[in-house]
Short mmCIF file of C-alpha atoms and ligand atoms in Angstrom, two decimals:
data_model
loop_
_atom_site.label_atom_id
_atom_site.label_comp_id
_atom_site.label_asym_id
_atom_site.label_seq_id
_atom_site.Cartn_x
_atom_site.Cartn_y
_atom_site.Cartn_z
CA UNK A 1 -162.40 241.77 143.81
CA UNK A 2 -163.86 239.51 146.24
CA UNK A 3 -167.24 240.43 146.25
CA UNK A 4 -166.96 240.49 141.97
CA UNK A 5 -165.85 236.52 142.43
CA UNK A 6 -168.46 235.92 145.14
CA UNK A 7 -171.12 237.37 142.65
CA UNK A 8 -169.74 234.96 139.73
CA UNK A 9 -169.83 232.17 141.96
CA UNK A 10 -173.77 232.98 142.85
CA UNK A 11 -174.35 233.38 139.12
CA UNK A 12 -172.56 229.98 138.27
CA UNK A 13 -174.62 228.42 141.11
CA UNK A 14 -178.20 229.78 140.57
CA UNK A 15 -177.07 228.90 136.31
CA UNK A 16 -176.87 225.14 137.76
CA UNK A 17 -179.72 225.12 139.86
CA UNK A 18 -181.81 226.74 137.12
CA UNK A 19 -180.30 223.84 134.82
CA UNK A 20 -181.83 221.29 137.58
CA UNK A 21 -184.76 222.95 137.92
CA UNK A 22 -185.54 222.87 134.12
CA UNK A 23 -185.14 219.08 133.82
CA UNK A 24 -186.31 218.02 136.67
CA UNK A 25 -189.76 219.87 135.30
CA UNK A 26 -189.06 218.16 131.72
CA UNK A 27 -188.53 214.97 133.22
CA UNK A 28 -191.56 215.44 135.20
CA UNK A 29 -193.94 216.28 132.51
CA UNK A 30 -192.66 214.10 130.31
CA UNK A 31 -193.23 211.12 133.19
CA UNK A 32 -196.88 211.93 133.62
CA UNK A 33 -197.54 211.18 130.11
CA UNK A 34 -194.70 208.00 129.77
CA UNK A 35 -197.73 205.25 130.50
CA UNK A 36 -199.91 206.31 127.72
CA UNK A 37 -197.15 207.17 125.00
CA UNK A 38 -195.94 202.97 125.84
CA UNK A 39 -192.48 204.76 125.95
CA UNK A 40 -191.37 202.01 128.82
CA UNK A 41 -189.90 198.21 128.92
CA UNK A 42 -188.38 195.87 130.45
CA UNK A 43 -184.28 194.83 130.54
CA UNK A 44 -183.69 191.91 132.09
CA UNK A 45 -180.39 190.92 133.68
CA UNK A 46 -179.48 187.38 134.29
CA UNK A 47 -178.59 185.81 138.03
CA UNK A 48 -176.11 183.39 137.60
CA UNK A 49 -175.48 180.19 139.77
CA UNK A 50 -171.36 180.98 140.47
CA UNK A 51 -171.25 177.26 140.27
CA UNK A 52 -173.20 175.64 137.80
CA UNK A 53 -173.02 179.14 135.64
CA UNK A 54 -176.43 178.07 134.88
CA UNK A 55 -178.97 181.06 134.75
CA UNK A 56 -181.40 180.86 137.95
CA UNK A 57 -183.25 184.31 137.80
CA UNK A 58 -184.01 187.76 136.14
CA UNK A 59 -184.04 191.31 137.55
CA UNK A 60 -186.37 193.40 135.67
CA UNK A 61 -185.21 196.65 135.30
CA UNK A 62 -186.83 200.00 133.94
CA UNK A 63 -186.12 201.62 130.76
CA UNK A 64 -187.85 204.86 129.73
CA UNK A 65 -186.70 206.43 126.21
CA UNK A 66 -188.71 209.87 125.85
CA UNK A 67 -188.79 212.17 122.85
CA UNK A 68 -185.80 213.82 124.50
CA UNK A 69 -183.50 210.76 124.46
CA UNK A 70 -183.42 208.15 127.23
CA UNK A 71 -183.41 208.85 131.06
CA UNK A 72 -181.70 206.47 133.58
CA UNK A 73 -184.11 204.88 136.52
CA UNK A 74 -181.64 206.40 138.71
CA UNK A 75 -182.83 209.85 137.69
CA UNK A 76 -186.77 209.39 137.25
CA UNK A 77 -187.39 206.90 139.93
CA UNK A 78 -187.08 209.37 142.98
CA UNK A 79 -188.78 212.05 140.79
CA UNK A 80 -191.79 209.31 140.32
CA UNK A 81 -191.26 208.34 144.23
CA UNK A 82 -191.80 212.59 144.98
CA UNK A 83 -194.83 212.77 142.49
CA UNK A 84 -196.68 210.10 143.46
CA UNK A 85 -196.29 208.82 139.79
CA UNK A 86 -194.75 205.13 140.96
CA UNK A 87 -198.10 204.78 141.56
CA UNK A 88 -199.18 204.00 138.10
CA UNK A 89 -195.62 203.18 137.17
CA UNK A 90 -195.49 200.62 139.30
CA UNK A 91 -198.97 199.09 138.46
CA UNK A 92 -197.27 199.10 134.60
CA UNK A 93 -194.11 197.49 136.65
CA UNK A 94 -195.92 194.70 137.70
CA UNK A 95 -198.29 194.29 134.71
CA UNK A 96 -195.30 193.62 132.15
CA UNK A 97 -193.57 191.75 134.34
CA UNK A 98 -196.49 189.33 134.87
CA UNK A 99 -196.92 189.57 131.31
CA UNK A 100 -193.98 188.61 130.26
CA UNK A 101 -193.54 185.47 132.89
CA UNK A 102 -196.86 184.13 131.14
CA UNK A 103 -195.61 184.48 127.34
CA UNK A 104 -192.12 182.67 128.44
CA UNK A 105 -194.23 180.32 130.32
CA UNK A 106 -196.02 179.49 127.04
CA UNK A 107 -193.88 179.03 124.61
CA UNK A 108 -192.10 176.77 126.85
CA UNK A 109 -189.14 178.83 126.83
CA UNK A 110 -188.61 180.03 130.35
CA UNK A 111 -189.44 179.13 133.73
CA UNK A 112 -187.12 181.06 136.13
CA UNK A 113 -187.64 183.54 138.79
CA UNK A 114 -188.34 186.93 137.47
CA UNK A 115 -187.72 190.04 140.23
CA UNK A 116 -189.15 193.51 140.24
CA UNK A 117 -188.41 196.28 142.32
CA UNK A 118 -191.31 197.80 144.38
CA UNK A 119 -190.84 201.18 146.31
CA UNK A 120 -191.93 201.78 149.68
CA UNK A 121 -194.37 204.26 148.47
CA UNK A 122 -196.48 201.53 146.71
CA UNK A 123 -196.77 199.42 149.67
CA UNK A 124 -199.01 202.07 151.06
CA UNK A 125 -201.36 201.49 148.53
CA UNK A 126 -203.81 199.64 150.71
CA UNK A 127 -204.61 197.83 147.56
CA UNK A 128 -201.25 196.36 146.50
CA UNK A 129 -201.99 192.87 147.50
CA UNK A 130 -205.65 192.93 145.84
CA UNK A 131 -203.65 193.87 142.80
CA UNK A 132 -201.34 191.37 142.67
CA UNK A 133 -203.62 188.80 143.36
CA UNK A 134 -205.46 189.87 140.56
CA UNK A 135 -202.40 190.29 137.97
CA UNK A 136 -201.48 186.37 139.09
CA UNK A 137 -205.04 185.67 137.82
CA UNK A 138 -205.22 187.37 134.97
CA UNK A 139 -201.88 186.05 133.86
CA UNK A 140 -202.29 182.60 135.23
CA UNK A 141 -198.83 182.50 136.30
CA UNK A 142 -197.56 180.53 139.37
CA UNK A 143 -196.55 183.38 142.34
CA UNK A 144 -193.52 181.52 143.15
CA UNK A 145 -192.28 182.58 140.10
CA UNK A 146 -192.48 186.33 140.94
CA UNK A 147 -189.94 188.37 143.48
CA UNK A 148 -190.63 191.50 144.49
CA UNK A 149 -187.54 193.58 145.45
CA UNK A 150 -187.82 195.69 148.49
CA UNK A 151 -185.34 198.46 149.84
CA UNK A 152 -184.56 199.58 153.35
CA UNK A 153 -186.66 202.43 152.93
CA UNK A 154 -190.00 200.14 153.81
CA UNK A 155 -188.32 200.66 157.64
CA UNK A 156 -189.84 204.40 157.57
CA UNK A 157 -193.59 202.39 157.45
CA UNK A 158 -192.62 199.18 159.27
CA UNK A 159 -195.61 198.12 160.72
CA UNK A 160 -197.61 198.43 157.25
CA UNK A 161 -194.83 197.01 155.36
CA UNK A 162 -194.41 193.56 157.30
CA UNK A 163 -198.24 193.27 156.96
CA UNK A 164 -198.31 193.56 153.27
CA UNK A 165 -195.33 191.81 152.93
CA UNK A 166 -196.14 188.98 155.11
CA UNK A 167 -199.73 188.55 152.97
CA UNK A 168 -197.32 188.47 149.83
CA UNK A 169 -195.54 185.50 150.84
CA UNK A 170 -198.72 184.20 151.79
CA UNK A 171 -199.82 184.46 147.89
CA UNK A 172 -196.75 182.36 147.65
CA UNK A 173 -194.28 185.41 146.14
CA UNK A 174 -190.97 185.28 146.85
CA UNK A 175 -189.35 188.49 148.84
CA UNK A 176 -185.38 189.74 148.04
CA UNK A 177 -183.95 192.53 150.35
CA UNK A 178 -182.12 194.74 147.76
CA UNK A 179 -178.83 196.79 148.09
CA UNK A 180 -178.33 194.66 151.19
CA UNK A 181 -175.29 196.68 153.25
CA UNK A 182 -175.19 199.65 151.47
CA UNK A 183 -177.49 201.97 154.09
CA UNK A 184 -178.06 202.00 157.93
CA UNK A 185 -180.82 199.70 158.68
CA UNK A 186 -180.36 196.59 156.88
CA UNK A 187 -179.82 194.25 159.77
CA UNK A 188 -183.06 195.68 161.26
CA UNK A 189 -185.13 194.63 158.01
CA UNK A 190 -183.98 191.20 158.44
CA UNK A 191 -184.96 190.81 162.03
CA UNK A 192 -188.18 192.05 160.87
CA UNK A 193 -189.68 190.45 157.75
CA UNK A 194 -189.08 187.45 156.66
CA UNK A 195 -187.65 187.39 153.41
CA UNK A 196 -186.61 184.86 150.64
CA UNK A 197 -183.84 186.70 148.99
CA UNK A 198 -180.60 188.71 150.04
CA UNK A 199 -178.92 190.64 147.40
CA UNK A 200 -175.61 192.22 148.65
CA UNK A 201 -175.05 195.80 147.59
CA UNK A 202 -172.26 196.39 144.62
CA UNK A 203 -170.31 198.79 146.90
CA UNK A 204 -169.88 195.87 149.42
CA UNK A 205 -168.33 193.74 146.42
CA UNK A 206 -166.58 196.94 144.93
CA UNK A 207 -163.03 196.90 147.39
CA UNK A 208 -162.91 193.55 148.24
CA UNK A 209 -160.01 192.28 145.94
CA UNK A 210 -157.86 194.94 147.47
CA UNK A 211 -159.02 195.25 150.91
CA UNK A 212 -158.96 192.22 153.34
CA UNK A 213 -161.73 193.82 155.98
CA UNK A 214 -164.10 193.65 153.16
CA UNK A 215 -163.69 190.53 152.06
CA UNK A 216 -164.57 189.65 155.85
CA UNK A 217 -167.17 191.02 155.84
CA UNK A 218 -168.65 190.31 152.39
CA UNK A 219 -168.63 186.71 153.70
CA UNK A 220 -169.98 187.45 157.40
CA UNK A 221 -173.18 188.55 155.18
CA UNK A 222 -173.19 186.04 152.73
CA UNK A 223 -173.13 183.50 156.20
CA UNK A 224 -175.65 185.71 157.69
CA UNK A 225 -178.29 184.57 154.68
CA UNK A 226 -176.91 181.10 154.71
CA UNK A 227 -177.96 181.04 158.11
CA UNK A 228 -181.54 182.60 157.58
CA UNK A 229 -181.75 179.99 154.63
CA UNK A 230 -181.71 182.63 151.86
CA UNK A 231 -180.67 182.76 148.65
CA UNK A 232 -177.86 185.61 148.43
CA UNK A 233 -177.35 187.22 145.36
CA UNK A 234 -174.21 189.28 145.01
CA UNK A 235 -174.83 192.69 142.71
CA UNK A 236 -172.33 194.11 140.71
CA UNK A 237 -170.13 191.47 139.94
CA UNK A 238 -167.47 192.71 137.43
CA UNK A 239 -164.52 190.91 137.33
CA UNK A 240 -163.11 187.18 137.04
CA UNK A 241 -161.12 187.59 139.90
CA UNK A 242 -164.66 187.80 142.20
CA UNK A 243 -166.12 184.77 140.66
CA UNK A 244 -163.13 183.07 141.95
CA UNK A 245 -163.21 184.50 145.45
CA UNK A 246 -166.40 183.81 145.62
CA UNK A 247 -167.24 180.45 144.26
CA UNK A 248 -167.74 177.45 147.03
CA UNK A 249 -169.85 179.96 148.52
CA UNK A 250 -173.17 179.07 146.86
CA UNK A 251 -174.36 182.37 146.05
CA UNK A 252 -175.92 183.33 142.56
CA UNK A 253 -174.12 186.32 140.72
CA UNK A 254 -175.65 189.53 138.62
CA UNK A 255 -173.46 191.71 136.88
CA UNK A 256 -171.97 192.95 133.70
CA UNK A 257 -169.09 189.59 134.40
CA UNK A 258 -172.14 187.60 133.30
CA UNK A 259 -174.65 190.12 131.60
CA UNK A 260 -175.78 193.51 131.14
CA UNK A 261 -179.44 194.04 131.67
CA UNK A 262 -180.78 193.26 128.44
CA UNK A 263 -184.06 193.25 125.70
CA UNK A 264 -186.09 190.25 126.10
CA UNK A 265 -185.20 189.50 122.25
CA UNK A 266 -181.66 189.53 123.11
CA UNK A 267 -182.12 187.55 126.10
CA UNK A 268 -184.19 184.86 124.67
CA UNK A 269 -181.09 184.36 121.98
CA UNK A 270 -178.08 184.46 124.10
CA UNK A 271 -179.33 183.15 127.11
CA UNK A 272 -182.87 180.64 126.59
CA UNK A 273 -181.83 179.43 123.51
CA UNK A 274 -178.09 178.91 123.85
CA UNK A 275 -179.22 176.88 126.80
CA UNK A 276 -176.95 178.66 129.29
P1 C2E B 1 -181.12 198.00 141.65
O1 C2E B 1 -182.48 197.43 141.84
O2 C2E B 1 -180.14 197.81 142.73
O3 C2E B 1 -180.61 197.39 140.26
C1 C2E B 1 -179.27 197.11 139.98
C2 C2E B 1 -178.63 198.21 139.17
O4 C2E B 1 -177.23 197.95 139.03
C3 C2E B 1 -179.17 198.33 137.75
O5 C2E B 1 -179.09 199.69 137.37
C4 C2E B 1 -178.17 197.50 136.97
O6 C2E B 1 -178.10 197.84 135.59
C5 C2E B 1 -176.88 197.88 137.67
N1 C2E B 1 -175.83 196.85 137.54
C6 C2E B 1 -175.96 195.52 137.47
N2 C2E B 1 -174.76 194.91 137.38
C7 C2E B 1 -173.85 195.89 137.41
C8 C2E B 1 -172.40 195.89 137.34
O7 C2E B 1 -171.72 194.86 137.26
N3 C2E B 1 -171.79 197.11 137.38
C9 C2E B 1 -172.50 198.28 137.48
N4 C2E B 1 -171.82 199.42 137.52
N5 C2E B 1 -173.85 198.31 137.56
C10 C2E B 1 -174.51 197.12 137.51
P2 C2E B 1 -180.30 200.46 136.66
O8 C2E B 1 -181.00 199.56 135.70
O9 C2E B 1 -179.77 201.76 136.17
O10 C2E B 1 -181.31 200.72 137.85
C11 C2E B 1 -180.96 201.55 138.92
C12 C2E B 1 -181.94 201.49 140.04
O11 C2E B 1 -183.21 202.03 139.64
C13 C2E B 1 -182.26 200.06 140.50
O12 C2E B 1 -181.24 199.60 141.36
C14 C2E B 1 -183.58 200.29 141.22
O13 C2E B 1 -183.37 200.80 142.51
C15 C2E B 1 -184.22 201.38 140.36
N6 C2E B 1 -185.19 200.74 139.43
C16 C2E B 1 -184.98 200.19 138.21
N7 C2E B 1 -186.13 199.70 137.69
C17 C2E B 1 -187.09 199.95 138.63
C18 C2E B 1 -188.51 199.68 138.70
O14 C2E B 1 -189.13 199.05 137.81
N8 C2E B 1 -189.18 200.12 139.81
C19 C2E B 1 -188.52 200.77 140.84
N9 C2E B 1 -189.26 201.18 141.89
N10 C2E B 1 -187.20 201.02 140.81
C20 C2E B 1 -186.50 200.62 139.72
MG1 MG B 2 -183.16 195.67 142.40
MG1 MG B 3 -179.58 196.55 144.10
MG1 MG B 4 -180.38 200.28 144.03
#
């Protein structure tokens, strides 16, 4: 009957949600104690002059392998945004990345931009700056050479957000507007902090082979950062085929056409020393 079926389809849906609920606490748990079991690092994925082909900067992206097998940053990111735990995280974020900039520096083996993404969250941390400052220190590394990556989610805090970000450029960092196009608001955060970087959302770069409009508008944007006198990065790139529609643009490139996000080891072999 129809109230048998409508009684299935509760159990099949509280089954699921119970299934949600359960690793959303496992993940949880398992995230408070990720800092002090070391169980994160770094990949790094390569930007890529569409020109030259010459490598120009590095995204540094999260990975966390737990006891219970890895878990992407797509999944534990908004659970550490909900906790409060990109708190710490982040400090670690930051730490490594600084880390890391200094030990290339030294052995002579790197000098590009390296880019980290920052939540909103951790901009209201009235000591984010202080902490920066101090990592730059510690490290001895020139700021220039750090980006911090920014969402349009530092809108919901505006006035906070343009103040720390405006005394991070003042430390000399360098500022990228991520997933550029792919929410609401993004034209807002560009008439409102000054920024160094613009990185165009995948799903803007997704259709445009097929799909004319697009394309248009993919390079409206791209002449939009031009015009600002940013450097555009264009995420997600896949395929040959984009290279080629995009090249005479002058943008830099990140995706798996040129890389996947990658171990430092790895990175240092195929990409540092092969000169690329
Ligand atoms: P994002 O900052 O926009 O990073 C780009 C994501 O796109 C990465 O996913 C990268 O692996 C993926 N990607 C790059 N090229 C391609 C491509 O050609 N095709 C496809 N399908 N994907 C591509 P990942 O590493 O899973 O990270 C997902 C998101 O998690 C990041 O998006 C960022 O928002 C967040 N995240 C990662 N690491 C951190 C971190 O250290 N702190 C914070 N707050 N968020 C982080
Ligand atoms: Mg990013
Ligand atoms: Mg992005
Ligand atoms: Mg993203």
């Amino acid at each position: 009957s129809a109230k048998e079926k409508g009684k299935n389809n509760y159990q099949f849906f509280t089954q699921d949600l119970n299934q949600k609920v359960v690793r959303k606490y496992q993940v949880e748990s398992a995230l408070r104690k990720a800092i002090a079991k070391d169980e994160f690092k770094f990949h790094y994925q390569p930007q890529v002059d569409l020109q030259t082909e010459k490598l120009v900067g590095l995204e540094a992206l999260l990975r966390w392998n737990p006891s219970f097998g890895p878990v992407s940053p797509v999944e534990f990111i908004p659970i550490a945004e909900e906790t409060g735990l990109i708190l710490p995280i982040g400090e670690w974020v930051l730490e490594e990345a600084c880390r890391q900039i200094q030990e290339w520096k030294e052995c002579g083996k790197l000098g590009v931009r390296v880019s980290v993404n920052v939540s909103a969250r951790q901009f209201r941390d009235s000591q984010f700056n202080r902490k920066v400052e101090a990592l730059l220190k510690k490290y001895r590394i020139d700021a220039s050479q750090l980006e911090i990556e920014i969402t349009e989610s530092v809108m919901m805090n505006i006035e906070e957000s343009s103040k720390v970000i405006r005394q991070l450029r003042e430390l000399g960092l360098k500022i990228a507007i991520d997933d550029f196009g792919a929410g609401y608001s993004s034209l807002t955060v560009i008439k409102n902090i000054e920024i160094d970087t613009l990185k165009i959302d995948k799903s803007l770069i997704d259709d445009m082979l097929n799909n004319s409009r697009n394309l248009s508008i993919l390079k409206a944007i791209i002449s939009v950062g031009k015009g600002l006198d940013t450097l555009v990065v264009v995420e997600g790139i896949e395929k040959e085929e984009q290279v080629e529609l995009l090249k005479g643009f002058g943008v830099i490139g990140q995706g798996y056409f040129y890389s996947r996000p990658m171990p430092p080891a790895k990175l240092e072999s195929d990409w540092i020393e092969a000169g690329r």
